[in-house]
Short mmCIF file of C-alpha atoms and ligand atoms in Angstrom, two decimals:
data_model
loop_
_atom_site.label_atom_id
_atom_site.label_comp_id
_atom_site.label_asym_id
_atom_site.label_seq_id
_atom_site.Cartn_x
_atom_site.Cartn_y
_atom_site.Cartn_z
CA UNK A 1 126.99 94.69 88.13
CA UNK A 2 126.47 91.23 89.60
CA UNK A 3 128.65 92.26 92.58
CA UNK A 4 126.54 95.40 93.17
CA UNK A 5 123.35 93.43 92.99
CA UNK A 6 124.72 90.92 95.46
CA UNK A 7 125.39 93.83 97.78
CA UNK A 8 121.82 95.16 97.27
CA UNK A 9 120.47 91.67 97.92
CA UNK A 10 122.33 91.67 101.28
CA UNK A 11 120.93 95.01 102.14
CA UNK A 12 117.39 93.99 101.38
CA UNK A 13 117.72 90.65 103.26
CA UNK A 14 118.35 92.67 106.53
CA UNK A 15 114.81 94.09 106.31
CA UNK A 16 112.57 92.27 108.75
CA UNK A 17 109.86 90.14 107.26
CA UNK A 18 107.10 91.87 109.19
CA UNK A 19 107.86 95.34 107.62
CA UNK A 20 108.96 94.14 104.22
CA UNK A 21 105.58 94.56 102.51
CA UNK A 22 104.95 97.98 104.08
CA UNK A 23 108.47 99.09 102.97
CA UNK A 24 107.74 97.90 99.39
CA UNK A 25 104.40 99.81 99.36
CA UNK A 26 105.98 102.89 100.75
CA UNK A 27 108.72 102.78 97.97
CA UNK A 28 105.96 102.49 95.46
CA UNK A 29 104.19 105.68 96.61
CA UNK A 30 107.61 107.37 97.06
CA UNK A 31 108.24 106.65 93.39
CA UNK A 32 111.37 104.57 93.97
CA UNK A 33 109.91 101.26 92.79
CA UNK A 34 108.92 101.22 89.11
CA UNK A 35 105.38 102.53 89.40
CA UNK A 36 104.27 105.51 87.31
CA UNK A 37 106.04 108.32 85.55
CA UNK A 38 104.23 111.21 87.18
CA UNK A 39 105.54 113.72 89.71
CA UNK A 40 106.92 111.95 92.82
CA UNK A 41 105.26 112.28 96.11
CA UNK A 42 107.11 113.81 99.06
CA UNK A 43 107.74 111.13 101.85
CA UNK A 44 104.97 112.49 104.10
CA UNK A 45 102.34 112.32 101.36
CA UNK A 46 103.46 108.88 100.29
CA UNK A 47 103.14 107.71 103.93
CA UNK A 48 99.67 109.35 104.26
CA UNK A 49 98.37 107.30 101.39
CA UNK A 50 99.28 104.19 103.43
CA UNK A 51 98.05 105.69 106.68
CA UNK A 52 101.55 105.41 108.10
CA UNK A 53 102.76 107.62 111.00
CA UNK A 54 106.31 108.97 110.86
CA UNK A 55 107.42 106.36 113.30
CA UNK A 56 106.19 103.51 111.05
CA UNK A 57 107.39 105.15 107.86
CA UNK A 58 110.88 105.74 109.18
CA UNK A 59 110.93 102.22 110.70
CA UNK A 60 110.13 100.89 107.19
CA UNK A 61 113.03 102.70 105.62
CA UNK A 62 115.48 102.24 108.56
CA UNK A 63 117.66 99.60 106.78
CA UNK A 64 117.99 101.53 103.53
CA UNK A 65 119.99 104.56 104.61
CA UNK A 66 122.97 103.32 102.70
CA UNK A 67 121.17 103.30 99.43
CA UNK A 68 118.49 106.05 99.82
CA UNK A 69 118.47 109.56 100.72
CA UNK A 70 115.75 109.73 103.29
CA UNK A 71 114.46 113.21 104.50
CA UNK A 72 116.10 113.56 107.97
CA UNK A 73 113.12 114.69 109.96
CA UNK A 74 109.28 114.36 109.58
CA UNK A 75 109.23 118.08 108.94
CA UNK A 76 111.65 117.73 106.04
CA UNK A 77 109.58 114.96 104.71
CA UNK A 78 106.64 117.19 104.07
CA UNK A 79 108.59 118.86 101.32
CA UNK A 80 111.29 116.35 100.34
CA UNK A 81 111.10 113.05 98.66
CA UNK A 82 113.13 109.87 98.98
CA UNK A 83 115.94 109.67 96.45
CA UNK A 84 118.27 106.83 95.42
CA UNK A 85 121.93 107.60 96.04
CA UNK A 86 122.70 105.75 92.82
CA UNK A 87 120.56 105.01 89.80
CA UNK A 88 121.80 101.37 89.89
CA UNK A 89 119.65 100.74 92.99
CA UNK A 90 116.56 101.78 91.12
CA UNK A 91 117.54 99.44 88.16
CA UNK A 92 118.07 96.67 90.59
CA UNK A 93 114.56 97.19 92.18
CA UNK A 94 113.02 97.33 88.70
CA UNK A 95 114.70 93.98 87.89
CA UNK A 96 113.96 92.23 91.16
CA UNK A 97 110.36 93.49 91.29
CA UNK A 98 109.52 93.29 87.54
CA UNK A 99 105.87 92.55 88.35
CA UNK A 100 105.78 95.76 90.54
CA UNK A 101 103.75 98.02 88.24
CA UNK A 102 100.94 95.51 87.85
CA UNK A 103 100.94 94.72 91.60
CA UNK A 104 100.81 98.47 92.33
CA UNK A 105 97.41 98.76 90.60
CA UNK A 106 96.05 96.73 93.45
CA UNK A 107 98.01 98.54 96.18
CA UNK A 108 96.91 101.96 94.89
CA UNK A 109 93.25 101.06 94.64
CA UNK A 110 93.27 99.43 98.15
CA UNK A 111 94.85 102.58 99.48
CA UNK A 112 92.39 104.88 97.69
CA UNK A 113 89.42 102.89 98.87
CA UNK A 114 90.67 102.90 102.43
CA UNK A 115 91.07 106.67 102.33
CA UNK A 116 87.53 107.22 101.15
CA UNK A 117 86.19 104.75 103.68
CA UNK A 118 86.78 107.55 106.30
CA UNK A 119 84.32 109.84 104.49
CA UNK A 120 80.73 109.37 105.67
CA UNK A 121 77.84 110.27 103.62
CA UNK A 122 75.34 112.61 105.07
CA UNK A 123 72.06 111.47 103.50
CA UNK A 124 71.39 113.56 100.35
CA UNK A 125 73.27 116.57 101.67
CA UNK A 126 76.44 117.14 99.65
CA UNK A 127 79.43 118.63 101.39
CA UNK A 128 81.56 121.01 99.33
CA UNK A 129 84.57 119.93 101.43
CA UNK A 130 84.04 116.22 102.18
CA UNK A 131 87.88 115.72 102.76
CA UNK A 132 87.69 117.65 106.04
CA UNK A 133 86.85 114.45 107.95
CA UNK A 134 89.96 112.61 106.84
CA UNK A 135 92.32 111.78 109.55
CA UNK A 136 95.92 112.39 109.05
CA UNK A 137 98.94 110.56 110.36
CA UNK A 138 101.74 113.19 109.83
CA UNK A 139 102.11 116.33 111.94
CA UNK A 140 101.92 119.74 110.29
CA UNK A 141 100.90 118.41 107.04
CA UNK A 142 97.65 119.70 105.44
CA UNK A 143 97.02 117.34 102.61
CA UNK A 144 93.44 116.22 103.10
CA UNK A 145 92.27 117.73 99.97
CA UNK A 146 95.10 116.17 97.86
CA UNK A 147 94.34 112.78 99.28
CA UNK A 148 90.66 113.11 98.54
CA UNK A 149 91.25 114.09 94.96
CA UNK A 150 94.11 111.55 94.58
CA UNK A 151 91.99 108.72 95.92
CA UNK A 152 88.98 109.70 93.78
CA UNK A 153 91.19 109.86 90.61
CA UNK A 154 92.80 106.49 91.49
CA UNK A 155 89.41 104.79 91.80
CA UNK A 156 88.30 106.23 88.42
CA UNK A 157 91.55 105.27 86.73
CA UNK A 158 92.14 101.78 87.99
CA UNK A 159 91.46 98.86 85.73
CA UNK A 160 90.30 96.87 88.75
CA UNK A 161 87.48 99.21 89.83
CA UNK A 162 84.89 97.77 87.31
CA UNK A 163 85.43 94.12 88.35
CA UNK A 164 85.14 95.04 92.07
CA UNK A 165 82.06 97.01 91.52
CA UNK A 166 80.47 94.21 89.51
CA UNK A 167 81.26 91.70 92.30
CA UNK A 168 79.52 94.27 94.61
CA UNK A 169 82.47 94.87 96.93
CA UNK A 170 81.02 96.97 99.61
CA UNK A 171 84.08 99.19 100.27
CA UNK A 172 84.52 100.00 96.61
CA UNK A 173 80.78 100.86 96.27
CA UNK A 174 81.05 103.09 99.37
CA UNK A 175 84.03 104.86 97.84
CA UNK A 176 82.03 105.46 94.57
CA UNK A 177 79.34 107.19 96.61
CA UNK A 178 81.67 109.73 98.26
CA UNK A 179 84.46 110.21 95.70
CA UNK A 180 84.50 113.33 93.34
CA UNK A 181 84.45 112.99 89.59
CA UNK A 182 86.13 116.35 89.39
CA UNK A 183 89.63 116.25 88.01
CA UNK A 184 92.44 118.24 89.45
CA UNK A 185 96.19 117.69 89.09
CA UNK A 186 96.26 114.53 86.96
CA UNK A 187 100.03 114.39 87.32
CA UNK A 188 99.39 113.82 90.93
CA UNK A 189 97.89 110.42 90.79
CA UNK A 190 99.84 107.32 91.95
CA UNK A 191 98.91 105.51 88.68
CA UNK A 192 98.40 106.56 84.99
CA UNK A 193 95.36 108.75 84.95
CA UNK A 194 92.43 107.62 82.75
CA UNK A 195 89.35 108.85 84.48
CA UNK A 196 86.78 107.04 82.45
CA UNK A 197 88.12 103.59 83.20
CA UNK A 198 85.73 102.90 86.07
CA UNK A 199 82.84 103.21 83.53
CA UNK A 200 84.44 101.86 80.30
CA UNK A 201 86.76 98.83 81.35
CA UNK A 202 83.68 96.77 81.62
CA UNK A 203 80.63 98.69 80.25
CA UNK A 204 78.13 96.50 81.98
CA UNK A 205 79.17 98.23 85.23
CA UNK A 206 76.71 101.05 84.44
CA UNK A 207 73.86 98.65 84.79
CA UNK A 208 75.14 97.44 88.19
CA UNK A 209 75.61 100.97 89.39
CA UNK A 210 71.97 101.61 88.54
CA UNK A 211 70.88 98.52 90.41
CA UNK A 212 72.87 99.49 93.43
CA UNK A 213 71.42 103.03 93.30
CA UNK A 214 74.85 104.67 92.98
CA UNK A 215 73.33 105.95 89.81
CA UNK A 216 69.80 107.45 90.05
CA UNK A 217 67.21 107.68 87.36
CA UNK A 218 66.10 111.11 86.26
CA UNK A 219 63.92 112.52 83.51
CA UNK A 220 65.73 114.64 80.83
CA UNK A 221 62.95 117.17 81.23
CA UNK A 222 64.07 117.90 84.80
CA UNK A 223 67.74 118.41 84.09
CA UNK A 224 69.38 121.75 84.52
CA UNK A 225 71.51 121.60 81.26
CA UNK A 226 73.50 124.63 82.26
CA UNK A 227 75.10 122.60 84.95
CA UNK A 228 76.45 120.25 82.28
CA UNK A 229 77.51 122.91 79.81
CA UNK A 230 79.19 125.00 82.44
CA UNK A 231 81.07 122.21 84.10
CA UNK A 232 84.18 122.40 82.05
CA UNK A 233 85.03 118.74 82.62
CA UNK A 234 85.61 115.89 80.09
CA UNK A 235 82.68 114.72 77.91
CA UNK A 236 82.84 111.16 76.61
CA UNK A 237 80.90 110.08 73.54
CA UNK A 238 80.68 106.28 73.12
CA UNK A 239 78.97 103.91 70.75
CA UNK A 240 78.55 100.07 70.81
CA UNK A 241 78.45 98.34 67.55
CA UNK A 242 78.08 94.58 66.56
CA UNK A 243 81.14 94.69 64.34
CA UNK A 244 84.26 96.55 64.56
CA UNK A 245 83.92 98.05 61.09
CA UNK A 246 80.33 99.13 61.57
CA UNK A 247 79.98 102.88 61.26
CA UNK A 248 76.94 104.92 62.11
CA UNK A 249 75.75 107.45 59.65
CA UNK A 250 76.02 109.83 62.61
CA UNK A 251 79.75 109.11 62.94
CA UNK A 252 80.38 109.64 59.32
CA UNK A 253 78.54 112.95 59.58
CA UNK A 254 80.82 113.94 62.42
CA UNK A 255 81.57 117.60 62.70
CA UNK A 256 85.20 118.47 62.32
CA UNK A 257 86.78 120.25 65.31
CA UNK A 258 88.10 123.33 63.56
CA UNK A 259 88.19 125.39 60.35
CA UNK A 260 91.31 123.66 59.25
CA UNK A 261 89.43 120.40 58.96
CA UNK A 262 91.53 118.58 61.56
CA UNK A 263 89.93 116.34 64.08
CA UNK A 264 91.53 117.18 67.31
CA UNK A 265 89.20 114.78 69.30
CA UNK A 266 89.63 111.61 67.23
CA UNK A 267 87.61 108.47 67.71
CA UNK A 268 89.73 105.91 69.54
CA UNK A 269 90.20 102.45 67.95
CA UNK A 270 87.23 100.10 68.59
CA UNK A 271 87.78 97.68 71.38
CA UNK A 272 85.79 94.50 71.94
CA UNK A 273 83.70 94.62 75.13
CA UNK A 274 81.63 91.50 75.63
CA UNK A 275 79.39 91.07 72.59
CA UNK A 276 79.94 94.49 71.24
CA UNK A 277 82.71 96.85 70.01
CA UNK A 278 83.15 100.12 71.91
CA UNK A 279 84.44 103.21 70.11
CA UNK A 280 84.91 106.39 72.14
CA UNK A 281 86.01 110.05 71.71
CA UNK A 282 86.76 112.39 74.51
CA UNK A 283 86.08 116.09 74.37
CA UNK A 284 87.84 118.02 77.07
CA UNK A 285 85.58 120.55 78.81
CA UNK A 286 82.95 119.95 76.07
CA UNK A 287 84.33 123.15 74.44
CA UNK A 288 84.56 122.17 70.76
CA UNK A 289 82.49 122.16 67.70
CA UNK A 290 82.46 118.38 67.75
CA UNK A 291 80.36 118.49 70.98
CA UNK A 292 77.48 120.24 69.25
CA UNK A 293 75.85 117.08 68.21
CA UNK A 294 75.68 115.84 71.87
CA UNK A 295 74.38 119.15 72.95
CA UNK A 296 71.72 119.21 70.29
CA UNK A 297 70.64 115.62 71.00
CA UNK A 298 70.13 116.49 74.67
CA UNK A 299 68.22 119.71 73.98
CA UNK A 300 65.97 117.87 71.53
CA UNK A 301 65.29 115.23 74.09
CA UNK A 302 64.46 117.80 76.66
CA UNK A 303 62.14 119.66 74.32
CA UNK A 304 60.45 116.72 72.56
CA UNK A 305 60.70 113.65 74.85
CA UNK A 306 61.16 115.12 78.39
CA UNK A 307 60.12 111.83 80.09
CA UNK A 308 63.27 110.08 78.63
CA UNK A 309 65.16 108.59 81.46
CA UNK A 310 68.94 109.23 82.08
CA UNK A 311 71.19 108.08 84.80
CA UNK A 312 72.66 110.63 87.19
CA UNK A 313 75.44 110.29 89.67
CA UNK A 314 76.33 112.79 92.27
CA UNK A 315 79.80 112.46 93.98
CA UNK A 316 80.60 113.39 97.63
CA UNK A 317 81.37 117.09 96.83
CA UNK A 318 78.27 117.72 94.69
CA UNK A 319 79.99 117.26 91.23
CA UNK A 320 78.54 114.47 89.14
CA UNK A 321 77.78 112.87 85.81
CA UNK A 322 74.79 112.42 83.63
CA UNK A 323 74.68 109.25 81.35
CA UNK A 324 72.33 109.20 78.42
CA UNK A 325 71.88 105.96 76.49
CA UNK A 326 69.91 105.64 73.26
CA UNK A 327 69.66 103.57 70.22
CA UNK A 328 71.00 105.09 66.98
CA UNK A 329 68.04 106.42 65.07
CA UNK A 330 69.71 105.51 61.73
CA UNK A 331 71.08 102.12 62.57
CA UNK A 332 69.32 100.03 65.28
CA UNK A 333 72.37 97.88 65.75
CA UNK A 334 74.27 100.78 67.23
CA UNK A 335 73.82 102.12 70.81
CA UNK A 336 75.06 105.42 72.00
CA UNK A 337 76.19 106.49 75.42
CA UNK A 338 76.93 110.09 76.37
CA UNK A 339 78.85 110.50 79.60
CA UNK A 340 78.58 114.09 80.66
CA UNK A 341 79.98 115.96 83.58
CA UNK A 342 77.60 117.97 85.76
CA UNK A 343 78.42 120.85 88.14
CA UNK A 344 76.83 121.30 91.59
CA UNK A 345 73.63 123.34 91.58
CA UNK A 346 74.31 127.12 91.28
CA UNK A 347 77.86 126.48 90.21
CA UNK A 348 77.92 128.66 87.13
CA UNK A 349 75.91 131.40 88.78
CA UNK A 350 78.38 132.21 91.63
ZN1 LIG B 1 99.67 114.38 105.10
ZN1 LIG B 2 86.92 119.90 88.08
ZN1 LIG B 3 86.58 118.41 68.79
#
């Protein structure tokens, strides 16, 4: 093995310094470096993420023909991915670049932010196909929509998005204005998908997003609730408590998910966030009995306290979120947050 690794070291040492980092990044997106476990990208799509033309991408891989299968032409690269000739090269890279997975969080987020930077906002007009203005680098490769959704999912899933938002990084904030909250093809993200991370990694981010007017205030009385119920995206129910063991009477009274008494959408373990403990459950598509409480709360607010303020966010394609914060009526030490998806106007009626 030592002999083999010495051989791989020699091959890697032939790669010019000026292209080394680009080569490493390309191998990340191509799924050769230890990055994530999802479906691997074809070479052309991996290169598009990094805004690399075929010339640049092939230049980066030039010294690696002896260890990698590289799709022979740019046309082949639209369908085919890069492969290792021998698994030992992948093991070698995993060993040599043991910090790669962590480093890739940053590379993936930077790439996603750069992709969304190309999308301009047209005032308050939402464009159902905001990806159309993306510029591609690869010939005969229509992947604009995939890049837009991939970049949006990456920004939502990255553990670094919260801290960049809180530090008011302008490119990140611009990306938050034009991305979509809509999830398609989670297997297709270049990192582990976890779409609530941009709002839950550091929960004070919601306050910052309100200040920056990425989130807009709205009165519950003016919401079209059908746009929420008919969105068929994930609903998140969170509560913040002073102590990890603290349980709201509302939580104890939780409705079970089905007739068998199982809870399909379990509360996750409480996590310490600042001075509070965060406990969350996710209800996919909001289509479960355990989502009734949330629905009732919102309908009650609309009927009885219509001037209650909620935060709304509209992504670049018209999809969005509604965030409703309130203090637990049974225990003032507990605060609730409902993060609810919202379809574009008229969506359910089409
Ligand atoms: Zn492409
Ligand atoms: Zn969707
Ligand atoms: Zn449920």
